[in-house]
Tab-separated table of C-alpha atoms in Angstrom:
chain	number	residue	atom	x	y	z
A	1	UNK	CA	25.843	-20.068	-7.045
A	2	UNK	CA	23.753	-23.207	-5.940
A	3	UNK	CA	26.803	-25.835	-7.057
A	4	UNK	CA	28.575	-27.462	-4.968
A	5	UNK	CA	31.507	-28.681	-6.604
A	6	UNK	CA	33.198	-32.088	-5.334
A	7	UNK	CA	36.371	-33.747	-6.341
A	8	UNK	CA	37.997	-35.843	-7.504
A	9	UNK	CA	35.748	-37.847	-9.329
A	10	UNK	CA	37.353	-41.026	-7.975
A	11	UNK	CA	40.064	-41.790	-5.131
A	12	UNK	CA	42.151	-44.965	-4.532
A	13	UNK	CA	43.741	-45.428	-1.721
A	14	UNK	CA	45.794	-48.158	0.102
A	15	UNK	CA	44.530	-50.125	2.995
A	16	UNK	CA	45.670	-47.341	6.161
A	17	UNK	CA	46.076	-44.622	4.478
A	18	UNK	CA	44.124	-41.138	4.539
A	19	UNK	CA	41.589	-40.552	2.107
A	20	UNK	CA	40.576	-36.798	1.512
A	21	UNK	CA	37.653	-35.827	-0.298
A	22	UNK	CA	37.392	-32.030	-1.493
A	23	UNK	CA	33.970	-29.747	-2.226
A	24	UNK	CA	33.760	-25.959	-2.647
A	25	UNK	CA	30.656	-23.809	-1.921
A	26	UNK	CA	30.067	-20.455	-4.101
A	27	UNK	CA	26.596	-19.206	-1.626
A	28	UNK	CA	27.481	-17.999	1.460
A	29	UNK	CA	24.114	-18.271	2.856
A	30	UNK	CA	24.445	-22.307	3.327
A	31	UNK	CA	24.987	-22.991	7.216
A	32	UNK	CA	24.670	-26.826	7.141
A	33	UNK	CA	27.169	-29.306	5.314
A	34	UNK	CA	26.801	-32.530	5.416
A	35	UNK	CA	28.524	-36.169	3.874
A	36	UNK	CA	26.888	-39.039	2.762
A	37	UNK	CA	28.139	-42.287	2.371
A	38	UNK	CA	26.434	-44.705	-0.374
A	39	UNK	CA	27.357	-48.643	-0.904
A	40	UNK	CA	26.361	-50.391	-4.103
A	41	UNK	CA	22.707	-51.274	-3.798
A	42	UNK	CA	21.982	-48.944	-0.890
A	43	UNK	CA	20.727	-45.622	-0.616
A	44	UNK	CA	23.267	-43.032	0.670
A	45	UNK	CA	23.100	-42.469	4.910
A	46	UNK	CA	24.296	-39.768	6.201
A	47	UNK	CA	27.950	-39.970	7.379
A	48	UNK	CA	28.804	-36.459	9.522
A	49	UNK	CA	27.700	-33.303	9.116
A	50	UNK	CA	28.948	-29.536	10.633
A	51	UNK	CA	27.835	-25.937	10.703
A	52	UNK	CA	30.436	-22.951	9.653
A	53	UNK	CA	30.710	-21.839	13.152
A	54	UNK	CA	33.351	-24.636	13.735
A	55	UNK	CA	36.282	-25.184	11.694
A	56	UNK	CA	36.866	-29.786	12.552
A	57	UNK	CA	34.468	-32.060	13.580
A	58	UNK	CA	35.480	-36.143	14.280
A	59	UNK	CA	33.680	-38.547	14.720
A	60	UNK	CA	35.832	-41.611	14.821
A	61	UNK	CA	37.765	-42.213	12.089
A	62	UNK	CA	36.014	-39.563	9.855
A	63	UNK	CA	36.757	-36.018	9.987
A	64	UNK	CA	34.656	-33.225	8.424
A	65	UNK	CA	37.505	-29.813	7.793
A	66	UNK	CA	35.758	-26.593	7.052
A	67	UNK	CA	37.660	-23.672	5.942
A	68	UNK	CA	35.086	-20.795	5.860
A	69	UNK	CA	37.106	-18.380	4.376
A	70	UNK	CA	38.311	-20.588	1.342
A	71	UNK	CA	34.084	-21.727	1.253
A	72	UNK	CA	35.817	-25.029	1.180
A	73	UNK	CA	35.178	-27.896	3.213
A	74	UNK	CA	36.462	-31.653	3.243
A	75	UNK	CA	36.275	-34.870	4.081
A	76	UNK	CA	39.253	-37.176	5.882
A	77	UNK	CA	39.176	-40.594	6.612
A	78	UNK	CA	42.064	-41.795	8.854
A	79	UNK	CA	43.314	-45.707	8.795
A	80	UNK	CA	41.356	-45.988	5.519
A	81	UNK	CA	39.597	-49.447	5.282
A	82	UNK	CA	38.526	-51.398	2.366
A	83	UNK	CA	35.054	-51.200	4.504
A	84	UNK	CA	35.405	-47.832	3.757
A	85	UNK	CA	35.396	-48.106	-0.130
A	86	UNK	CA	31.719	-46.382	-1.308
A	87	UNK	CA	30.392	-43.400	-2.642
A	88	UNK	CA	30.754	-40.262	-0.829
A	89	UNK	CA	28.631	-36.854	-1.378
A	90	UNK	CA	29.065	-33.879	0.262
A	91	UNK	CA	25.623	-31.750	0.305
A	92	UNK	CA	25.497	-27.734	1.669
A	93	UNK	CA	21.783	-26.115	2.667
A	94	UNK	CA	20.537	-23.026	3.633
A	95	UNK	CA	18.318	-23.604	6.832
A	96	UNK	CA	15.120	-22.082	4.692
A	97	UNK	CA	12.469	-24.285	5.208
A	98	UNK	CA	11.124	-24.203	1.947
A	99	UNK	CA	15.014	-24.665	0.289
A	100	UNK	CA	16.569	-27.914	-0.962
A	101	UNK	CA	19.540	-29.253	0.165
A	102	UNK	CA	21.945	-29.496	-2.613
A	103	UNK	CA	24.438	-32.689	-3.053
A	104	UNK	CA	27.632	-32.296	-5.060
A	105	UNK	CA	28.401	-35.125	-7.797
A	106	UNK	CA	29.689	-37.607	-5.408
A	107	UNK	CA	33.396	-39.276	-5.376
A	108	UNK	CA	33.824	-43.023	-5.653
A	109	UNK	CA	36.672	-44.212	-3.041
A	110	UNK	CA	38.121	-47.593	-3.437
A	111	UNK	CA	40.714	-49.026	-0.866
A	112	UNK	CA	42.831	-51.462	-1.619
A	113	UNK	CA	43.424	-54.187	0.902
B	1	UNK	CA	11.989	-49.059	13.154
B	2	UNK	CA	11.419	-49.785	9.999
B	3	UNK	CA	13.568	-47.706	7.573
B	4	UNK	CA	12.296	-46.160	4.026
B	5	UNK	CA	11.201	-48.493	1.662
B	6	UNK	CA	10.731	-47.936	-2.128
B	7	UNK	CA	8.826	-50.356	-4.645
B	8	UNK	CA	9.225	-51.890	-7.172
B	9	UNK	CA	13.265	-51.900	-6.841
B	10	UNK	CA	13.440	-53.013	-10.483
B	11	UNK	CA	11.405	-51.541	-13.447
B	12	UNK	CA	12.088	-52.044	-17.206
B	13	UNK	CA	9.431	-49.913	-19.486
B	14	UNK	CA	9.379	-49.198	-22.873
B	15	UNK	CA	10.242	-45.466	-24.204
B	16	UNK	CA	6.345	-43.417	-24.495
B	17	UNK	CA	5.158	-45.577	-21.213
B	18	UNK	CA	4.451	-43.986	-17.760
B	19	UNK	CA	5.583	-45.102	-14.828
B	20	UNK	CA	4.644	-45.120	-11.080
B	21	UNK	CA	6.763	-45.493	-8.139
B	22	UNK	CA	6.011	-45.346	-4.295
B	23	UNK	CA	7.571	-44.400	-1.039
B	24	UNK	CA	6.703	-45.554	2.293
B	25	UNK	CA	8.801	-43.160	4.925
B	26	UNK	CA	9.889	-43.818	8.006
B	27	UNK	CA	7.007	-43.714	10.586
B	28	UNK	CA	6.608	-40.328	11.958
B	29	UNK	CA	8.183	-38.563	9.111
B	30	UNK	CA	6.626	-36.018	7.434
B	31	UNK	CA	8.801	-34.930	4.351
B	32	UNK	CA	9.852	-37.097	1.737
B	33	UNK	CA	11.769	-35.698	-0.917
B	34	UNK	CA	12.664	-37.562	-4.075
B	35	UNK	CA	16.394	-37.936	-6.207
B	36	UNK	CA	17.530	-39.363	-9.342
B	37	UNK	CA	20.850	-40.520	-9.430
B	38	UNK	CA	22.960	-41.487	-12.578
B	39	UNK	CA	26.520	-41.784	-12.658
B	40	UNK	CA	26.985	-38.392	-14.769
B	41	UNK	CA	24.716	-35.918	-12.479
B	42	UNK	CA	25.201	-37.958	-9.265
B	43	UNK	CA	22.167	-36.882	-6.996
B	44	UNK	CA	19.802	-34.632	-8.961
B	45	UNK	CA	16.945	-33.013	-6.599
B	46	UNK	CA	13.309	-33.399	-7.957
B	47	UNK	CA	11.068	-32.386	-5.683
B	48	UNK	CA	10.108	-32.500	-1.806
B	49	UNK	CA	6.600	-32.750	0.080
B	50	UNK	CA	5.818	-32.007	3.383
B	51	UNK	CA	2.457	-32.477	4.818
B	52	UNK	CA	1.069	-33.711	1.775
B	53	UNK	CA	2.189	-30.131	0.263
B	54	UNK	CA	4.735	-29.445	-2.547
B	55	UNK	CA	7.732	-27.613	-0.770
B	56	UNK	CA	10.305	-27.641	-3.221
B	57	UNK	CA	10.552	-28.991	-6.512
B	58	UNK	CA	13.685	-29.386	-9.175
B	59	UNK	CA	14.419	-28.386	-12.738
B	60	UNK	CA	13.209	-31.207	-14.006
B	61	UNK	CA	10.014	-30.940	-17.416
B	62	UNK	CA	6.748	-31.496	-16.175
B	63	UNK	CA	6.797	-35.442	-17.027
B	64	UNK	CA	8.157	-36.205	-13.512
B	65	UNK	CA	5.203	-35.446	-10.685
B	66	UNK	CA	4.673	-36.442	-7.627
B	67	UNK	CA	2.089	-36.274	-4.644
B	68	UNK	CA	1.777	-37.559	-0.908
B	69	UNK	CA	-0.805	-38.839	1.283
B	70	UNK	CA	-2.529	-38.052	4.270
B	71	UNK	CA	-0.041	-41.255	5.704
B	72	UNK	CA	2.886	-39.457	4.299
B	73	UNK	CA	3.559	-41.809	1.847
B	74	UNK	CA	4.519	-40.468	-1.635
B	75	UNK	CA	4.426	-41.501	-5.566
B	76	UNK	CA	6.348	-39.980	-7.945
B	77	UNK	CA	5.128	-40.359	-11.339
B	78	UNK	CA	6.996	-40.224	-14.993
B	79	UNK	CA	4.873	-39.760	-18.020
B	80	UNK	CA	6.361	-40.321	-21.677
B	81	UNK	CA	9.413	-42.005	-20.420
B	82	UNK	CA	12.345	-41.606	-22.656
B	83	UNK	CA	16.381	-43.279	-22.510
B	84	UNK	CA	17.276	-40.655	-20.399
B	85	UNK	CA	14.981	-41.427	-18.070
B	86	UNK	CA	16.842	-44.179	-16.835
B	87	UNK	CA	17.960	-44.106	-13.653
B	88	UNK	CA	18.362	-44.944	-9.933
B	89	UNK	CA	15.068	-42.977	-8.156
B	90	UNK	CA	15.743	-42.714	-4.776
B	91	UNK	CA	12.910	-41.374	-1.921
B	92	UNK	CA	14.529	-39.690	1.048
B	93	UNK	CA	12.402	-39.355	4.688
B	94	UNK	CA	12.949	-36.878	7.521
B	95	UNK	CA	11.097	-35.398	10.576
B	96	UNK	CA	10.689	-32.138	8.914
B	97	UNK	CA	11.785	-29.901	5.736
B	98	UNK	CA	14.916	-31.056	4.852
B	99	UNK	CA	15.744	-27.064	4.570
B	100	UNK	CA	15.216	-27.058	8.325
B	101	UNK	CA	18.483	-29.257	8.364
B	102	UNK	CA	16.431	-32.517	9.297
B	103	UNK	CA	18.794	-35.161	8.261
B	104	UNK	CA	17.318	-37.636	5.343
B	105	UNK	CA	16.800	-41.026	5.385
B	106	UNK	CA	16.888	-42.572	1.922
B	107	UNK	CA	15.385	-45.602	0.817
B	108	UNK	CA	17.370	-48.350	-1.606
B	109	UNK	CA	15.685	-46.804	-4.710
B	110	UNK	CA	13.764	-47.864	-7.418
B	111	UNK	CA	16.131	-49.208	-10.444
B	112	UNK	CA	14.287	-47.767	-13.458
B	113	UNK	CA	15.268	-49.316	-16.996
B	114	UNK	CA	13.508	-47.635	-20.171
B	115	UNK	CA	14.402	-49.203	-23.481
């Protein structure tokens, strides 16, 4: 019930196009879900984030979807760069101070230019 | 600002060794938590201090410890490394407990190599 499950594993995409980046949630209690992005050699840096009481957030190019219903949330990247090609995690908490935030497995994303 | 730093960012040790790596967080932060990431389990919790206090910790065997200072700088420590044990260790900073939704600032990591 902690998992949060992330797919797919790996994504490639062509220079432009929309990447979309899946996870799905099982504990209703988490009310915070952010992404991470992670280049090679770096640590991951927090991308965008949103709470359940909106269903879209965008910021930029990058849009967080949240479907609470479904407990399923994603991650969109319009006019996909090869820039863009890292490591994304998406990560749910609870808002309990003394809880950890938990990251799903991560997806590797690699645009072609 | 300064961001988090992590040292050593390489470390080869031999299986049955122990190992120690630090944390400096971002100034003013008071929580650092710690991660190991490998390319099967992606990012694996271990454990989180605030205020020098044990908030939070992972299911990880007792090998893997940790502590933090009055400075809030942390060490995490390994004991009777094994293969497994290798791994990208990453140290994460924030204003408060990351439970509080205080977003993270993570260091480069620590590259640790047992053979």
């Amino acid at each position: 019930q902690q998992q949060v499950k992330q797919s797919p594993q790996s994504l490639i995409v062509q220079k432009g196009g929309i990447s979309i980046i899946n996870c799905a949630y099982e504990n209703t209690a988490f009310d915070y879900f952010p992404w991470y992005q992670q280049f090679p050699g770096k640590g991951p840096a927090l991308l965008i984030a949103i709470r359940p009481d909106v269903s879209e957030k965008k910021e930029g190019r990058f849009t967080i979807s949240f479907n609470k219903s479904a407990k399923q949330f994603s991650l969109h990247i319009m006019d996909s760069q090869p820039g863009d090609s890292a490591t994304y995690f998406c990560a749910a908490s609870k808002g309990n101070r003394d809880d950890k935030i938990i990251f799903g497995k991560g997806t590797r994303l690699h645009i072609l230019p | 600002k300064a961001g988090v730093t992590q040292t050593p960012r390489y470390l080869i040790k031999t299986r049955g060794q122990q190992v120690t790596l630090s944390c400096s967080p971002i100034s003013g932060h008071r929580s650092v938590s710690w991660y190991q990431q490998t390319p099967g389990q992606g990012l694996q919790f271990l454990f989180e201090y605030f205020s020098e206090t044990q908030r939070n910790k992972g299911n990880f065997p007792g090998r893997f410890s940790g502590r933090q200072f009055s400075n809030s700088r942390s060490e995490m420590n390994v004991s009777t490394l094994e293969l497994g044990d290798s791994a990208l260790y990453l140290c994460a900073s924030s204003l408060g407990p990351t439970g509080n939704h205080y977003e993270q600032y993570f260091g480069p990591g620590t590259r640790l190599t047992v053979t």
